[in-house]
Tab-separated table of C-alpha atoms and ligand atoms in Angstrom:
chain	number	residue	atom	x	y	z
A	1	MET	CA	201.216	-14.899	-72.649
A	2	LYS	CA	204.463	-13.882	-73.352
A	3	LYS	CA	207.052	-16.160	-71.719
A	4	PHE	CA	209.927	-14.156	-69.806
A	5	ARG	CA	212.683	-16.308	-69.159
A	6	LYS	CA	214.084	-13.222	-66.257
A	7	ILE	CA	213.078	-9.960	-65.315
A	8	GLY	CA	214.848	-7.140	-63.920
A	9	ILE	CA	213.900	-4.674	-60.638
A	10	LEU	CA	215.276	-1.221	-60.442
A	11	THR	CA	214.705	1.893	-58.591
A	12	SER	CA	215.799	4.984	-59.686
A	13	GLY	CA	216.041	9.150	-58.342
A	14	GLY	CA	215.474	10.227	-54.928
A	15	ASP	CA	213.940	6.789	-52.702
A	16	ALA	CA	210.556	6.963	-51.285
A	17	PRO	CA	209.221	4.988	-48.690
A	18	GLY	CA	207.356	2.181	-50.268
A	19	MET	CA	209.708	1.459	-52.954
A	20	ASN	CA	210.719	-1.634	-50.789
A	21	ALA	CA	206.868	-2.928	-50.794
A	22	ALA	CA	207.537	-2.251	-54.759
A	23	ILE	CA	210.498	-4.507	-54.696
A	24	ARG	CA	208.763	-7.387	-53.146
A	25	THR	CA	205.880	-7.540	-54.952
A	26	VAL	CA	207.099	-7.235	-58.412
A	27	ALA	CA	209.501	-10.225	-57.627
A	28	ARG	CA	206.880	-12.623	-55.851
A	29	LYS	CA	204.513	-12.575	-58.557
A	30	ALA	CA	206.699	-12.326	-60.820
A	31	LEU	CA	208.799	-15.817	-59.371
A	32	ASP	CA	204.890	-17.362	-58.523
A	33	GLU	CA	205.042	-16.783	-62.705
A	34	GLY	CA	207.958	-18.985	-62.961
A	35	VAL	CA	209.688	-16.447	-64.045
A	36	GLU	CA	213.607	-15.707	-62.499
A	37	VAL	CA	213.709	-12.459	-61.321
A	38	VAL	CA	217.222	-10.209	-60.785
A	39	GLY	CA	217.913	-6.713	-58.961
A	40	ILE	CA	219.765	-4.144	-60.637
A	41	ILE	CA	221.615	-2.512	-57.853
A	42	GLY	CA	222.343	1.234	-57.950
A	43	GLY	CA	219.608	2.272	-60.987
A	44	TYR	CA	220.138	2.585	-63.953
A	45	SER	CA	224.394	2.824	-62.975
A	46	GLY	CA	223.602	-0.894	-61.612
A	47	LEU	CA	222.957	-1.634	-65.383
A	48	ILE	CA	225.865	0.008	-66.713
A	49	LYS	CA	228.399	-1.165	-64.057
A	50	ASP	CA	227.014	-5.079	-64.138
A	51	HIS	CA	225.943	-4.696	-60.730
A	52	ILE	CA	222.996	-7.573	-60.651
A	53	ILE	CA	221.883	-10.161	-57.947
A	54	PRO	CA	219.736	-13.358	-57.907
A	55	ILE	CA	216.314	-12.706	-56.121
A	56	THR	CA	214.481	-15.678	-54.556
A	57	PRO	CA	211.231	-15.163	-52.407
A	58	ARG	CA	213.755	-15.125	-49.950
A	59	THR	CA	215.701	-11.901	-51.250
A	60	VAL	CA	213.188	-9.921	-50.435
A	61	SER	CA	211.629	-11.312	-47.145
A	62	ASN	CA	210.843	-8.605	-44.580
A	63	ILE	CA	211.489	-5.779	-46.659
A	64	ILE	CA	207.975	-4.637	-47.341
A	65	SER	CA	207.614	-2.693	-43.628
A	66	ARG	CA	211.397	-1.169	-44.498
A	67	GLY	CA	211.619	2.851	-45.588
A	68	GLY	CA	214.373	3.386	-48.115
A	69	THR	CA	215.531	0.749	-50.716
A	70	MET	CA	217.259	-2.465	-50.744
A	71	LEU	CA	218.204	-1.923	-54.524
A	72	TYR	CA	219.580	1.654	-53.519
A	73	SER	CA	218.932	4.389	-56.107
A	74	ASN	CA	220.733	7.173	-57.610
A	75	ARG	CA	220.477	9.522	-60.194
A	76	CYS	CA	222.276	8.388	-63.332
A	77	THR	CA	223.762	10.988	-65.940
A	78	GLU	CA	225.843	8.527	-67.529
A	79	PHE	CA	222.605	6.285	-68.859
A	80	LYS	CA	221.882	9.072	-70.529
A	81	THR	CA	224.761	9.258	-72.706
A	82	GLU	CA	225.036	6.581	-76.380
A	83	GLN	CA	228.396	4.656	-74.549
A	84	GLY	CA	226.243	4.003	-71.244
A	85	MET	CA	223.040	3.045	-72.452
A	86	GLN	CA	224.916	0.623	-75.398
A	87	LYS	CA	226.871	-0.719	-71.947
A	88	ALA	CA	222.669	-1.426	-70.249
A	89	ILE	CA	222.034	-3.062	-72.934
A	90	ASP	CA	225.166	-5.593	-73.221
A	91	THR	CA	224.341	-6.096	-69.430
A	92	CYS	CA	220.850	-6.893	-69.930
A	93	ARG	CA	222.161	-9.356	-73.197
A	94	ARG	CA	224.835	-10.976	-70.631
A	95	HIS	CA	222.375	-11.292	-68.089
A	96	GLU	CA	219.241	-12.867	-70.024
A	97	ILE	CA	217.173	-9.741	-68.778
A	98	ASP	CA	213.979	-9.657	-70.953
A	99	ALA	CA	212.193	-6.848	-69.297
A	100	ILE	CA	212.334	-4.488	-66.716
A	101	VAL	CA	210.245	-3.101	-64.091
A	102	ALA	CA	211.842	0.813	-63.206
A	103	VAL	CA	210.466	2.297	-60.351
A	104	GLY	CA	210.693	6.044	-59.956
A	105	GLY	CA	209.702	9.690	-61.202
A	106	ASP	CA	210.099	11.010	-64.507
A	107	GLY	CA	213.411	10.782	-65.543
A	108	THR	CA	213.328	6.807	-64.734
A	109	PHE	CA	210.315	7.150	-66.797
A	110	ARG	CA	212.973	8.206	-69.916
A	111	GLY	CA	215.453	5.828	-69.334
A	112	ALA	CA	212.325	3.761	-69.450
A	113	THR	CA	211.304	4.646	-72.961
A	114	ASP	CA	214.896	4.405	-74.107
A	115	LEU	CA	215.449	0.678	-72.674
A	116	THR	CA	212.229	-0.355	-74.363
A	117	ASN	CA	212.944	1.631	-77.515
A	118	ARG	CA	216.106	-0.591	-77.484
A	119	GLY	CA	214.599	-3.790	-77.549
A	120	ILE	CA	214.752	-4.381	-73.195
A	121	PRO	CA	210.583	-4.140	-72.911
A	122	THR	CA	210.519	-1.741	-69.441
A	123	ILE	CA	207.655	-0.680	-66.723
A	124	GLY	CA	207.465	1.868	-64.611
A	125	LEU	CA	205.876	2.349	-61.168
A	126	PRO	CA	205.737	5.935	-59.833
A	127	GLY	CA	207.659	5.767	-56.522
A	128	THR	CA	208.823	9.278	-55.337
A	129	ILE	CA	207.344	11.253	-52.490
A	130	ASP	CA	206.670	14.366	-54.046
A	131	ASN	CA	202.761	13.303	-55.840
A	132	ASP	CA	204.478	14.949	-58.979
A	133	ILE	CA	203.445	12.903	-61.747
A	134	THR	CA	200.937	14.098	-64.036
A	135	ALA	CA	199.277	11.319	-64.705
A	136	THR	CA	198.829	9.629	-61.991
A	137	ASP	CA	196.799	10.568	-58.856
A	138	TYR	CA	199.417	9.382	-56.816
A	139	THR	CA	202.854	8.569	-56.193
A	140	ILE	CA	204.392	5.880	-54.110
A	141	GLY	CA	205.807	7.219	-50.546
A	142	PHE	CA	203.634	10.897	-50.239
A	143	ASP	CA	201.822	9.536	-47.516
A	144	SER	CA	204.626	7.880	-45.748
A	145	ALA	CA	206.627	11.507	-46.246
A	146	MET	CA	203.273	13.148	-45.457
A	147	ASN	CA	202.943	11.497	-42.223
A	148	THR	CA	206.497	11.822	-40.971
A	149	ALA	CA	206.058	15.327	-42.241
A	150	ILE	CA	202.582	16.158	-39.969
A	151	GLN	CA	204.588	14.193	-37.108
A	152	MET	CA	207.305	16.618	-36.486
A	153	ILE	CA	205.172	19.496	-36.987
A	154	ASP	CA	202.907	18.674	-34.419
A	155	CYS	CA	205.648	18.453	-32.359
A	156	LEU	CA	206.163	22.230	-33.639
A	157	ARG	CA	202.548	22.862	-32.816
A	158	ASP	CA	202.886	21.960	-28.989
A	159	THR	CA	206.273	24.431	-28.864
A	160	CYS	CA	204.639	27.343	-30.527
A	161	GLU	CA	201.677	27.009	-28.378
A	162	SER	CA	204.057	27.323	-24.759
A	163	HIS	CA	206.245	30.402	-26.565
A	164	ALA	CA	203.508	31.925	-28.156
A	165	ARG	CA	205.657	31.376	-31.366
A	166	CYS	CA	205.091	31.138	-35.187
A	167	ASN	CA	207.212	28.128	-37.040
A	168	VAL	CA	207.803	28.278	-40.682
A	169	VAL	CA	208.391	24.850	-41.770
A	170	GLU	CA	209.995	23.796	-45.310
A	171	VAL	CA	208.753	20.374	-46.928
A	172	MET	CA	210.305	19.059	-49.925
A	173	GLY	CA	208.466	18.129	-53.203
A	174	ARG	CA	210.847	19.880	-55.443
A	175	ASP	CA	208.444	22.118	-57.907
A	176	CYS	CA	205.204	20.554	-57.310
A	177	GLY	CA	203.350	21.946	-53.841
A	178	ALA	CA	201.999	18.753	-52.921
A	179	ILE	CA	203.307	17.284	-50.259
A	180	ALA	CA	203.419	21.140	-48.538
A	181	LEU	CA	199.664	21.919	-49.335
A	182	GLY	CA	198.134	18.472	-47.672
A	183	THR	CA	200.220	18.795	-44.313
A	184	ALA	CA	199.489	22.448	-44.172
A	185	LEU	CA	195.843	21.450	-44.374
A	186	ALA	CA	196.289	18.126	-42.150
A	187	SER	CA	198.012	20.467	-39.251
A	188	GLY	CA	196.122	23.311	-39.158
A	189	ALA	CA	198.286	25.735	-40.872
A	190	VAL	CA	198.229	29.393	-41.080
A	191	ALA	CA	198.912	29.291	-44.683
A	192	ALA	CA	200.645	26.687	-47.768
A	193	VAL	CA	202.852	28.066	-50.023
A	194	ILE	CA	203.316	26.239	-53.095
A	195	PRO	CA	204.759	27.245	-56.667
A	196	GLU	CA	201.520	26.368	-58.425
A	197	ILE	CA	199.783	29.561	-56.791
A	198	PRO	CA	200.798	33.059	-56.380
A	199	PHE	CA	201.324	33.851	-52.748
A	200	ASP	CA	199.776	36.720	-50.725
A	201	GLU	CA	201.902	37.479	-48.476
A	202	ALA	CA	200.832	41.250	-47.087
A	203	GLU	CA	197.489	38.724	-46.571
A	204	THR	CA	199.200	36.472	-44.358
A	205	ILE	CA	201.301	38.854	-42.637
A	206	THR	CA	198.294	41.092	-41.862
A	207	ARG	CA	196.251	38.061	-41.103
A	208	ILE	CA	198.549	36.499	-37.863
A	209	ARG	CA	198.952	40.115	-36.389
A	210	THR	CA	195.415	40.147	-36.188
A	211	LEU	CA	194.774	36.498	-34.785
A	212	ALA	CA	197.875	36.921	-32.590
A	213	GLU	CA	196.224	40.437	-31.404
A	214	ASN	CA	192.927	38.598	-30.757
A	215	GLY	CA	195.282	36.318	-28.123
A	216	LYS	CA	196.175	32.604	-31.244
A	217	ARG	CA	199.391	31.979	-29.478
A	218	GLY	CA	200.726	29.527	-31.796
A	219	PHE	CA	201.274	30.116	-35.602
A	220	LEU	CA	201.961	27.598	-38.218
A	221	VAL	CA	203.361	28.328	-42.053
A	222	ILE	CA	203.699	25.392	-44.504
A	223	VAL	CA	206.348	26.543	-47.358
A	224	SER	CA	207.411	24.071	-50.641
A	225	GLU	CA	211.101	24.152	-51.099
A	226	GLY	CA	210.053	24.933	-54.833
A	227	VAL	CA	209.336	28.876	-53.642
A	228	ARG	CA	211.921	31.215	-54.387
A	229	THR	CA	212.277	35.061	-54.170
A	230	GLU	CA	212.868	36.917	-57.195
A	231	ASP	CA	216.731	36.837	-56.297
A	232	GLY	CA	216.424	32.893	-55.943
A	233	LYS	CA	216.535	32.258	-52.712
A	234	LYS	CA	214.605	29.673	-50.865
A	235	TYR	CA	211.229	31.508	-50.041
A	236	GLY	CA	210.706	29.903	-46.698
A	237	GLU	CA	213.479	31.271	-44.408
A	238	VAL	CA	213.048	34.175	-45.911
A	239	LEU	CA	209.253	34.582	-45.476
A	240	ALA	CA	210.278	33.919	-41.189
A	241	LYS	CA	212.149	36.563	-41.045
A	242	LYS	CA	209.214	38.976	-42.428
A	243	ILE	CA	206.537	37.299	-40.094
A	244	GLU	CA	208.673	38.046	-37.117
A	245	THR	CA	209.760	41.970	-38.294
A	246	GLU	CA	206.272	42.357	-39.103
A	247	THR	CA	204.073	41.218	-36.973
A	248	GLY	CA	206.494	40.810	-33.670
A	249	VAL	CA	205.579	37.585	-33.075
A	250	GLU	CA	208.351	35.702	-32.618
A	251	THR	CA	209.187	33.015	-35.531
A	252	ARG	CA	211.491	30.302	-36.097
A	253	PHE	CA	212.169	28.723	-39.606
A	254	ALA	CA	212.756	24.703	-39.807
A	255	ARG	CA	213.708	22.686	-42.967
A	256	PHE	CA	212.838	19.409	-42.596
A	257	ALA	CA	214.838	18.145	-45.868
A	258	HIS	CA	216.202	14.575	-46.657
A	259	VAL	CA	214.208	13.627	-43.177
A	260	VAL	CA	210.563	13.189	-44.307
A	261	ARG	CA	212.355	10.224	-47.318
A	262	GLY	CA	213.002	7.556	-44.902
A	263	GLY	CA	211.727	5.936	-41.996
A	264	LYS	CA	208.592	3.682	-42.536
A	265	PRO	CA	206.330	3.119	-45.509
A	266	SER	CA	202.736	4.200	-44.275
A	267	LEU	CA	199.770	1.503	-45.188
A	268	ARG	CA	198.721	2.813	-47.754
A	269	ASP	CA	202.139	3.111	-50.026
A	270	ARG	CA	202.999	-0.496	-49.094
A	271	TYR	CA	199.183	-1.203	-50.666
A	272	THR	CA	199.806	0.849	-53.194
A	273	ALA	CA	203.349	-0.882	-54.008
A	274	SER	CA	201.457	-3.726	-53.872
A	275	VAL	CA	198.973	-3.264	-56.224
A	276	MET	CA	200.531	-1.186	-58.865
A	277	GLY	CA	203.510	-3.982	-58.364
A	278	VAL	CA	201.434	-7.422	-59.838
A	279	HIS	CA	199.738	-4.476	-61.981
A	280	ALA	CA	203.141	-4.479	-63.633
A	281	VAL	CA	204.383	-7.999	-63.703
A	282	GLU	CA	200.684	-8.666	-65.438
A	283	MET	CA	201.183	-6.123	-68.147
A	284	LEU	CA	204.408	-7.522	-68.786
A	285	LEU	CA	203.198	-11.263	-68.661
A	286	GLN	CA	200.551	-9.615	-71.598
A	287	GLY	CA	203.391	-8.431	-73.929
A	288	LYS	CA	202.902	-4.916	-72.850
A	289	SER	CA	205.489	-2.874	-71.808
A	290	ASN	CA	206.393	1.222	-72.268
A	291	LEU	CA	203.595	1.732	-69.885
A	292	VAL	CA	203.612	3.219	-66.064
A	293	ILE	CA	201.468	1.835	-64.017
A	294	CYS	CA	198.888	4.941	-62.475
A	295	GLU	CA	196.221	5.510	-60.184
A	296	ILE	CA	193.087	7.245	-61.756
A	297	ASP	CA	190.082	7.996	-59.794
A	298	GLY	CA	190.651	4.304	-57.098
A	299	ARG	CA	191.599	2.315	-60.439
A	300	ILE	CA	194.948	1.527	-61.333
A	301	GLU	CA	196.018	1.626	-64.774
A	302	ALA	CA	198.728	1.449	-67.123
A	303	VAL	CA	198.515	4.537	-68.824
A	304	ASP	CA	201.450	5.061	-72.468
A	305	ILE	CA	204.644	6.176	-71.325
A	306	ASN	CA	204.955	8.539	-73.850
A	307	TYR	CA	202.194	10.568	-73.156
A	308	ALA	CA	202.462	10.472	-69.462
A	309	LEU	CA	205.991	12.219	-70.354
A	310	ILE	CA	204.253	14.680	-71.983
A	311	ALA	CA	201.680	15.218	-70.700
A	312	ASP	CA	203.723	16.111	-67.472
A	313	ARG	CA	205.265	18.663	-69.757
A	314	TYR	CA	201.645	20.456	-70.815
A	315	TYR	CA	200.808	20.990	-67.274
A	316	LYS	CA	203.492	22.042	-65.819
A	317	ASN	CA	204.056	24.368	-68.901
A	318	LYS	CA	207.495	22.859	-69.641
A	319	LEU	CA	205.983	21.403	-73.289
A	320	MET	CA	209.102	21.667	-75.911
A	321	PRO	CA	208.616	22.494	-79.771
A	322	GLY	CA	207.451	19.285	-81.025
A	323	ASP	CA	206.578	17.864	-78.158
A	324	LEU	CA	202.985	17.550	-79.714
A	325	ASP	CA	203.330	16.656	-82.858
A	326	ALA	CA	203.642	12.789	-82.517
A	327	PHE	CA	199.445	12.826	-80.500
A	328	SER	CA	196.381	13.227	-81.835
A	329	ALA	CA	193.629	15.685	-81.459
A	330	GLU	CA	191.625	13.473	-78.540
A	331	GLN	CA	194.945	12.736	-76.616
A	332	ILE	CA	195.883	16.371	-76.513
A	333	ALA	CA	192.419	17.110	-75.217
A	334	ALA	CA	193.246	14.493	-73.161
A	335	MET	CA	196.239	16.330	-71.622
A	336	GLU	CA	194.043	19.683	-71.245
A	337	LYS	CA	191.518	17.650	-69.208
A	338	LEU	CA	193.964	16.287	-67.184
A	339	ALA	CA	195.954	19.081	-66.421
A	340	GLN	CA	192.084	21.089	-65.748
A	341	LYS	CA	191.452	18.406	-62.878
A	342	ARG	CA	195.270	18.498	-61.603
A	343	ARG	CA	194.883	22.457	-61.211
A	344	LYS	CA	191.403	21.515	-59.625
A	345	GLU	CA	192.490	19.860	-57.342
A	346	VAL	CA	195.714	22.342	-56.128
A	347	GLU	CA	192.792	25.200	-55.775
A	348	THR	CA	190.434	23.208	-53.803
A	349	ILE	CA	192.519	22.056	-51.440
A	350	TYR	CA	194.386	25.748	-50.994
A	351	ARG	CA	191.318	27.006	-50.781
A	352	MET	CA	190.490	24.816	-47.938
A	353	VAL	CA	193.740	25.704	-46.027
A	354	ALA	CA	192.591	29.343	-46.384
A	355	GLN	CA	188.943	28.718	-45.043
A	356	THR	CA	190.185	26.591	-42.227
A	357	SER	CA	192.865	29.285	-40.971
A	358	LYS	CA	190.886	32.442	-39.970
B	401	F6P	O1	212.118	13.881	-55.919
B	401	F6P	C1	212.553	13.494	-54.645
B	401	F6P	C2	213.487	14.708	-53.612
B	401	F6P	O2	213.106	14.531	-52.553
B	401	F6P	C3	212.402	16.420	-53.747
B	401	F6P	O3	211.688	16.192	-53.043
B	401	F6P	C4	213.868	16.977	-53.675
B	401	F6P	O4	213.736	18.433	-54.385
B	401	F6P	C5	215.105	16.621	-54.452
B	401	F6P	O5	215.018	14.967	-54.308
B	401	F6P	C6	216.192	16.112	-53.607
B	401	F6P	O6	216.909	15.552	-54.549
B	401	F6P	P1	218.161	15.271	-53.724
B	401	F6P	O7	217.721	13.308	-52.894
B	401	F6P	O8	219.247	14.634	-54.885
B	401	F6P	O9	219.171	15.736	-52.823
């Protein structure tokens, strides 16, 4: 067991329900192991600006059920500069912070690697509503965001049925269609439109027209914000107009945007944040770092952050020259296997939406 004097916790990137549960668990577990804990306010910028608060067991009381993050969050560009990084390291030294647990998405993990490389062992917890981190099956916040979305979609279903209308709903997810896909299946939408799979617009429009002619009154179409028209416009609003013009079914458009990032975390998110948080502290105490805690086929496992970041680019076809140089043939084969698994998951749910929407 490595003896740490003090660890810091931060949340970075887009906030996600369940981040508070992660903060609480990391803090309580570390304190229980006799390690001091501090909170870093406002993500990596808190390290640069020396905005550090002490954390006792009571500091994290009553936050497990709260959305947002009590440590606040942002996307810090200064941290990517050498000067910003140096200020961050100086803050860690001044406060005797021996290690950090960082909760966030891929940008957060890049920062975690930079810190580890400069002598501050860091572990990442996946916290983003998007569920877009390839190395892990699940990211903290995804379930809550989908539950919030589906409550609002259910409301739209009621009014669509009353007025014999279609509602096109745009949900967040950046370049990942997971939220759109999950909510489309669970809300009984006629179609999900996601960045990963080409959308057959003509088929969907014909289907809506035929179903309307045969007496179906309400229609829902869920579009991921990452889907764009050829000239770069968000597709949801464009599709809504086309559906109305080409089917005669009156159509409205709704953008849920940041609403789904707020609100109470679900049991799934509190539970996962808690289990992952304990695991992160255990890893640090075992002297391990530069890891991201993942859920893989129902197990909690620690994965090397560099591997996770490159596996993510591999799956998203965003590899840059030299990205694979540091990896063995076995590791590259594992990335390919992982990419196939992710593609299959998306295709399977997409097919289910299509099969159940006639
Ligand atoms: O990554 C979380 C997320 O909410 C994405 O779904 C979305 O594209 C993005 O963040 C929005 O970012 P911002 O909060 O900076 O507007």
